[in-house]
C-alpha cells in the first residue's frame, strides 16, 4: 500500500488509530456483502426448517461459501471451524420464520374474501336467530341479538377460504408449518367473528345509523341520564327558534327563556 500515492496522503493526514478503524469498516463491509450472498444461497437451497448440518453438504463447494472460508478451512469443507456460517445460518433461518409468521397475519387481515365470508356467516346467523325469536316479547338485553359461535362456524367453509388464500404468496410461504397455519387461520376467524358481533348494535352501528338519519330503538339505546331531561323537554315541550337557538347552548339565561316559553305554550 505504500506504493500507492493515496496511502501517503492518508497516512500523513490521519493517525494510525483512525486508519485502523477505516480498514476494519472496509473489511466488515466486504464480509457483510459476502454473507448476503450466502443468505441468498440458503434461501434458494432449503426451507426455513432445514438444519445447517443437512444443507452444508449441498452448498459447501459453492463460491458464495468458499469466499467466507479461510484457506485452511477450504481444504476441510466438512464444517467451518470458526462457526461463522453456522451462526449466521441459524439467525437467518429464525428471521425467515419470523417474517413468514408476520406475513401470514398480514395476509389474513388483508384478504377481502375472508372478511366477506365471515361477515356474511355472522349476518346470516343473526337473521336466522331474529326470525326464530321475533315473537318473544320480554327478552333480556344480553340475550337480544346474541349469536352462538357454533352456529356461525357451521356457515364458515375453511376449505374454501384456504383455496382462495393459495393465491397469496404469504400463505404459501407458511406451508412448512401446516398445523400452525391452520390454527392461526381458525384463531383469526374466531377473533373476526367476535369483532363483528361487537359491532352489531354497538357503538359502531349506532353512530352510522344516527348519521344516516335512522330510527334508533330507545329501549335498547337509552341516552345518558344527564341528557334525558333536555332531550325530552326540548322535543316535546319547547319549540326552538331555528335562527337564534341551539340545543348546544347552556347557562342560566337560556334556561330562563325556556321556562318563559313553556309558560306561554
CSV table of C-alpha atoms in Angstrom, one decimal:
chain,number,residue,atom,x,y,z
A,1,UNK,CA,0.0,0.0,0.0
A,2,UNK,CA,3.0,2.3,0.5
A,3,UNK,CA,3.4,2.3,-3.3
A,4,UNK,CA,0.0,3.9,-3.7
A,5,UNK,CA,0.2,7.7,-3.5
A,6,UNK,CA,-3.2,7.8,-1.8
A,7,UNK,CA,-1.7,5.9,1.1
A,8,UNK,CA,0.9,8.5,1.7
A,9,UNK,CA,-1.7,11.3,1.7
A,10,UNK,CA,-3.9,9.4,4.1
A,11,UNK,CA,-1.0,8.3,6.5
A,12,UNK,CA,0.2,11.9,6.7
A,13,UNK,CA,-3.3,13.3,7.4
A,14,UNK,CA,-4.7,10.6,9.8
A,15,UNK,CA,-3.5,8.9,12.9
A,16,UNK,CA,-2.8,5.2,13.0
A,17,UNK,CA,-5.9,4.5,15.1
A,18,UNK,CA,-8.2,6.3,12.6
A,19,UNK,CA,-6.6,4.4,9.7
A,20,UNK,CA,-7.1,1.1,11.5
A,21,UNK,CA,-10.8,1.9,12.1
A,22,UNK,CA,-11.4,2.7,8.4
A,23,UNK,CA,-9.7,-0.5,7.5
A,24,UNK,CA,-11.9,-2.5,9.9
A,25,UNK,CA,-15.1,-0.9,8.5
A,26,UNK,CA,-13.9,-1.8,5.0
A,27,UNK,CA,-13.4,-5.4,6.0
A,28,UNK,CA,-16.8,-5.5,7.7
A,29,UNK,CA,-18.5,-4.2,4.6
A,30,UNK,CA,-16.9,-6.9,2.4
A,31,UNK,CA,-17.9,-9.6,4.9
A,32,UNK,CA,-21.5,-8.3,5.0
A,33,UNK,CA,-21.7,-8.4,1.2
A,34,UNK,CA,-20.5,-12.0,1.2
A,35,UNK,CA,-22.8,-13.0,3.9
A,36,UNK,CA,-25.8,-11.5,2.0
A,37,UNK,CA,-24.8,-13.7,-1.0
A,38,UNK,CA,-24.6,-16.7,1.4
A,39,UNK,CA,-28.1,-16.0,2.7
A,40,UNK,CA,-29.5,-15.8,-0.8
A,41,UNK,CA,-28.0,-19.2,-1.5
A,42,UNK,CA,-29.5,-20.6,1.7
A,43,UNK,CA,-33.0,-19.2,0.9
A,44,UNK,CA,-32.9,-20.8,-2.6
A,45,UNK,CA,-31.5,-24.1,-1.4
A,46,UNK,CA,-33.6,-25.0,1.6
A,47,UNK,CA,-36.8,-24.4,3.6
A,48,UNK,CA,-36.9,-22.3,6.8
A,49,UNK,CA,-37.0,-25.5,8.9
A,50,UNK,CA,-33.8,-27.1,7.4
A,51,UNK,CA,-30.8,-27.6,9.7
A,52,UNK,CA,-27.3,-26.5,8.9
A,53,UNK,CA,-25.9,-30.0,9.0
A,54,UNK,CA,-28.3,-31.2,6.4
A,55,UNK,CA,-27.7,-28.3,4.0
A,56,UNK,CA,-24.0,-28.0,4.4
A,57,UNK,CA,-23.0,-30.9,2.2
A,58,UNK,CA,-25.1,-29.4,-0.6
A,59,UNK,CA,-23.6,-25.9,-0.5
A,60,UNK,CA,-20.0,-26.3,0.8
A,61,UNK,CA,-18.5,-26.1,-2.7
A,62,UNK,CA,-20.4,-23.1,-3.8
A,63,UNK,CA,-18.2,-19.9,-4.4
A,64,UNK,CA,-20.5,-17.9,-2.1
A,65,UNK,CA,-19.5,-20.3,0.7
A,66,UNK,CA,-15.8,-20.8,-0.1
A,67,UNK,CA,-15.2,-17.0,-0.1
A,68,UNK,CA,-16.2,-17.0,3.5
A,69,UNK,CA,-13.7,-19.7,4.5
A,70,UNK,CA,-10.0,-19.3,5.2
A,71,UNK,CA,-7.5,-21.2,3.1
A,72,UNK,CA,-7.1,-23.8,5.9
A,73,UNK,CA,-10.9,-24.3,6.0
A,74,UNK,CA,-11.3,-24.7,2.3
A,75,UNK,CA,-9.3,-28.0,2.5
A,76,UNK,CA,-11.6,-29.2,5.3
A,77,UNK,CA,-15.0,-28.2,3.9
A,78,UNK,CA,-17.0,-30.6,6.2
A,79,UNK,CA,-17.7,-27.6,8.5
A,80,UNK,CA,-16.1,-24.2,9.2
A,81,UNK,CA,-14.2,-24.4,12.5
A,82,UNK,CA,-14.9,-20.8,13.4
A,83,UNK,CA,-18.7,-21.4,13.3
A,84,UNK,CA,-19.3,-18.1,11.4
A,85,UNK,CA,-21.5,-19.6,8.8
A,86,UNK,CA,-23.4,-21.9,11.2
A,87,UNK,CA,-24.3,-18.9,13.5
A,88,UNK,CA,-25.3,-16.7,10.6
A,89,UNK,CA,-27.4,-19.6,9.1
A,90,UNK,CA,-29.3,-20.2,12.4
A,91,UNK,CA,-30.0,-16.4,12.7
A,92,UNK,CA,-31.2,-16.2,9.1
A,93,UNK,CA,-33.5,-19.2,9.5
A,94,UNK,CA,-35.1,-17.7,12.6
A,95,UNK,CA,-35.6,-14.4,10.8
A,96,UNK,CA,-37.2,-16.3,7.8
A,97,UNK,CA,-39.7,-17.9,10.2
A,98,UNK,CA,-40.5,-14.6,11.9
A,99,UNK,CA,-41.1,-12.9,8.6
A,100,UNK,CA,-43.3,-15.8,7.4
A,101,UNK,CA,-45.4,-15.5,10.6
A,102,UNK,CA,-45.8,-11.8,10.2
A,103,UNK,CA,-46.6,-12.2,6.6
A,104,UNK,CA,-49.4,-14.7,7.3
A,105,UNK,CA,-51.0,-12.5,9.8
A,106,UNK,CA,-51.0,-9.6,7.3
A,107,UNK,CA,-52.3,-11.9,4.6
A,108,UNK,CA,-55.3,-12.8,6.8
A,109,UNK,CA,-56.1,-9.2,7.7
A,110,UNK,CA,-56.0,-8.0,4.1
A,111,UNK,CA,-57.9,-10.8,2.4
A,112,UNK,CA,-61.2,-9.4,1.3
A,113,UNK,CA,-62.9,-12.7,0.6
A,114,UNK,CA,-62.1,-13.9,4.1
A,115,UNK,CA,-63.6,-10.7,5.6
A,116,UNK,CA,-66.8,-11.0,3.4
A,117,UNK,CA,-67.2,-14.8,4.0
A,118,UNK,CA,-67.1,-14.5,7.8
A,119,UNK,CA,-69.2,-11.3,8.0
A,120,UNK,CA,-71.8,-13.0,5.8
A,121,UNK,CA,-71.9,-16.0,8.1
A,122,UNK,CA,-72.4,-13.8,11.1
A,123,UNK,CA,-75.2,-11.8,9.5
A,124,UNK,CA,-77.0,-14.9,8.2
A,125,UNK,CA,-76.9,-16.5,11.6
A,126,UNK,CA,-78.1,-13.3,13.3
A,127,UNK,CA,-81.0,-13.0,10.8
A,128,UNK,CA,-82.0,-16.6,11.4
A,129,UNK,CA,-82.0,-16.2,15.2
A,130,UNK,CA,-84.0,-13.0,15.0
A,131,UNK,CA,-86.6,-14.8,12.8
A,132,UNK,CA,-86.8,-17.6,15.4
A,133,UNK,CA,-87.3,-15.2,18.3
A,134,UNK,CA,-89.3,-12.4,16.8
A,135,UNK,CA,-92.5,-13.3,18.7
A,136,UNK,CA,-90.7,-13.3,22.1
A,137,UNK,CA,-91.5,-10.0,23.9
A,138,UNK,CA,-89.7,-10.0,27.3
A,139,UNK,CA,-86.1,-10.8,26.3
A,140,UNK,CA,-83.1,-9.6,28.3
A,141,UNK,CA,-80.8,-7.1,26.6
A,142,UNK,CA,-77.9,-9.6,26.9
A,143,UNK,CA,-79.8,-12.2,25.1
A,144,UNK,CA,-81.1,-9.9,22.3
A,145,UNK,CA,-79.0,-10.3,19.2
A,146,UNK,CA,-76.7,-12.8,20.8
A,147,UNK,CA,-75.1,-15.1,18.3
A,148,UNK,CA,-73.9,-18.6,19.1
A,149,UNK,CA,-70.4,-19.3,17.8
A,150,UNK,CA,-71.1,-22.9,16.9
A,151,UNK,CA,-73.9,-21.8,14.6
A,152,UNK,CA,-71.6,-19.3,12.9
A,153,UNK,CA,-68.9,-21.9,12.3
A,154,UNK,CA,-71.4,-24.1,10.5
A,155,UNK,CA,-71.6,-21.5,7.8
A,156,UNK,CA,-67.9,-20.9,7.5
A,157,UNK,CA,-66.1,-23.0,4.9
A,158,UNK,CA,-62.4,-23.2,5.9
A,159,UNK,CA,-61.5,-25.2,2.8
A,160,UNK,CA,-63.0,-22.6,0.5
A,161,UNK,CA,-61.1,-19.9,2.4
A,162,UNK,CA,-57.8,-21.8,2.2
A,163,UNK,CA,-58.3,-22.3,-1.6
A,164,UNK,CA,-58.6,-18.6,-2.0
A,165,UNK,CA,-55.6,-17.9,0.2
A,166,UNK,CA,-53.4,-20.1,-2.0
A,167,UNK,CA,-53.2,-17.2,-4.4
A,168,UNK,CA,-51.3,-15.3,-1.8
A,169,UNK,CA,-47.5,-15.8,-1.6
A,170,UNK,CA,-47.6,-15.1,2.1
A,171,UNK,CA,-49.9,-18.0,2.7
A,172,UNK,CA,-47.7,-20.4,0.6
A,173,UNK,CA,-44.6,-19.4,2.4
A,174,UNK,CA,-46.0,-20.8,5.6
A,175,UNK,CA,-46.6,-24.2,4.1
A,176,UNK,CA,-43.8,-25.7,6.1
A,177,UNK,CA,-46.0,-25.3,9.2
A,178,UNK,CA,-49.4,-26.7,8.1
A,179,UNK,CA,-50.8,-27.2,11.7
A,180,UNK,CA,-49.7,-23.8,12.9
A,181,UNK,CA,-51.0,-22.2,9.8
A,182,UNK,CA,-54.5,-23.8,10.2
A,183,UNK,CA,-54.5,-22.8,13.9
A,184,UNK,CA,-53.7,-19.2,13.0
A,185,UNK,CA,-56.5,-19.2,10.5
A,186,UNK,CA,-59.0,-20.5,13.0
A,187,UNK,CA,-57.9,-18.1,15.7
A,188,UNK,CA,-58.2,-15.2,13.3
A,189,UNK,CA,-61.7,-16.2,12.2
A,190,UNK,CA,-62.8,-16.5,15.8
A,191,UNK,CA,-61.5,-13.1,16.6
A,192,UNK,CA,-63.1,-11.6,13.5
A,193,UNK,CA,-66.5,-13.1,14.4
A,194,UNK,CA,-66.2,-11.6,17.9
A,195,UNK,CA,-65.3,-8.3,16.4
A,196,UNK,CA,-68.3,-8.3,14.0
A,197,UNK,CA,-70.6,-9.4,16.8
A,198,UNK,CA,-69.4,-6.5,19.0
A,199,UNK,CA,-70.2,-4.1,16.1
A,200,UNK,CA,-73.8,-5.4,15.7
A,201,UNK,CA,-76.0,-3.0,17.6
A,202,UNK,CA,-73.0,-1.5,19.3
A,203,UNK,CA,-71.4,2.0,19.1
A,204,UNK,CA,-70.3,1.5,15.5
A,205,UNK,CA,-73.7,0.7,14.1
A,206,UNK,CA,-75.4,3.2,16.3
A,207,UNK,CA,-73.1,6.1,15.1
A,208,UNK,CA,-73.6,5.1,11.4
A,209,UNK,CA,-77.4,4.9,11.9
A,210,UNK,CA,-77.6,8.3,13.6
A,211,UNK,CA,-75.6,10.0,10.8
A,212,UNK,CA,-77.7,8.2,8.2
A,213,UNK,CA,-80.9,9.5,9.7
A,214,UNK,CA,-82.0,6.1,11.0
A,215,UNK,CA,-84.5,5.5,13.8
A,216,UNK,CA,-83.0,4.3,17.0
A,217,UNK,CA,-84.7,1.8,19.4
A,218,UNK,CA,-85.0,4.0,22.5
A,219,UNK,CA,-85.5,0.9,24.8
A,220,UNK,CA,-82.2,-0.6,23.6
A,221,UNK,CA,-80.2,2.6,23.2
A,222,UNK,CA,-81.1,4.9,26.1
A,223,UNK,CA,-79.4,8.3,26.3
A,224,UNK,CA,-77.4,9.2,29.3
A,225,UNK,CA,-79.4,10.4,32.3
A,226,UNK,CA,-77.9,13.8,32.3
A,227,UNK,CA,-79.2,14.4,28.8
A,228,UNK,CA,-82.7,12.8,29.2
A,229,UNK,CA,-84.5,15.9,30.6
A,230,UNK,CA,-83.0,18.3,28.0
A,231,UNK,CA,-83.8,16.0,25.0
A,232,UNK,CA,-87.3,15.1,26.1
A,233,UNK,CA,-88.3,18.6,27.1
A,234,UNK,CA,-86.7,20.1,24.1
A,235,UNK,CA,-88.5,17.7,21.7
A,236,UNK,CA,-91.9,17.7,23.3
A,237,UNK,CA,-92.4,20.9,25.4
A,238,UNK,CA,-90.2,23.6,23.8
A,239,UNK,CA,-90.4,25.0,20.3
A,240,UNK,CA,-87.0,26.2,19.3
A,241,UNK,CA,-86.4,29.3,17.2
A,242,UNK,CA,-84.2,27.9,14.5
A,243,UNK,CA,-82.2,31.0,13.8
A,244,UNK,CA,-81.1,32.1,17.3
A,245,UNK,CA,-81.4,28.9,19.4
A,246,UNK,CA,-79.3,25.9,19.6
A,247,UNK,CA,-79.6,22.7,21.7
A,248,UNK,CA,-75.9,23.0,22.5
A,249,UNK,CA,-76.4,26.3,24.3
A,250,UNK,CA,-76.4,26.2,28.1
A,251,UNK,CA,-76.5,28.6,31.0
A,252,UNK,CA,-79.0,30.4,33.2
A,253,UNK,CA,-80.3,32.8,30.6
A,254,UNK,CA,-81.2,30.1,28.2
A,255,UNK,CA,-82.9,28.1,30.9
A,256,UNK,CA,-84.9,31.1,31.9
A,257,UNK,CA,-86.0,31.6,28.3
A,258,UNK,CA,-87.1,28.0,28.1
A,259,UNK,CA,-89.2,28.3,31.2
A,260,UNK,CA,-90.9,31.5,29.9
A,261,UNK,CA,-91.7,29.9,26.5
A,262,UNK,CA,-93.1,26.8,28.3
A,263,UNK,CA,-95.5,29.0,30.2
A,264,UNK,CA,-96.9,30.5,27.0
A,265,UNK,CA,-97.1,27.1,25.3
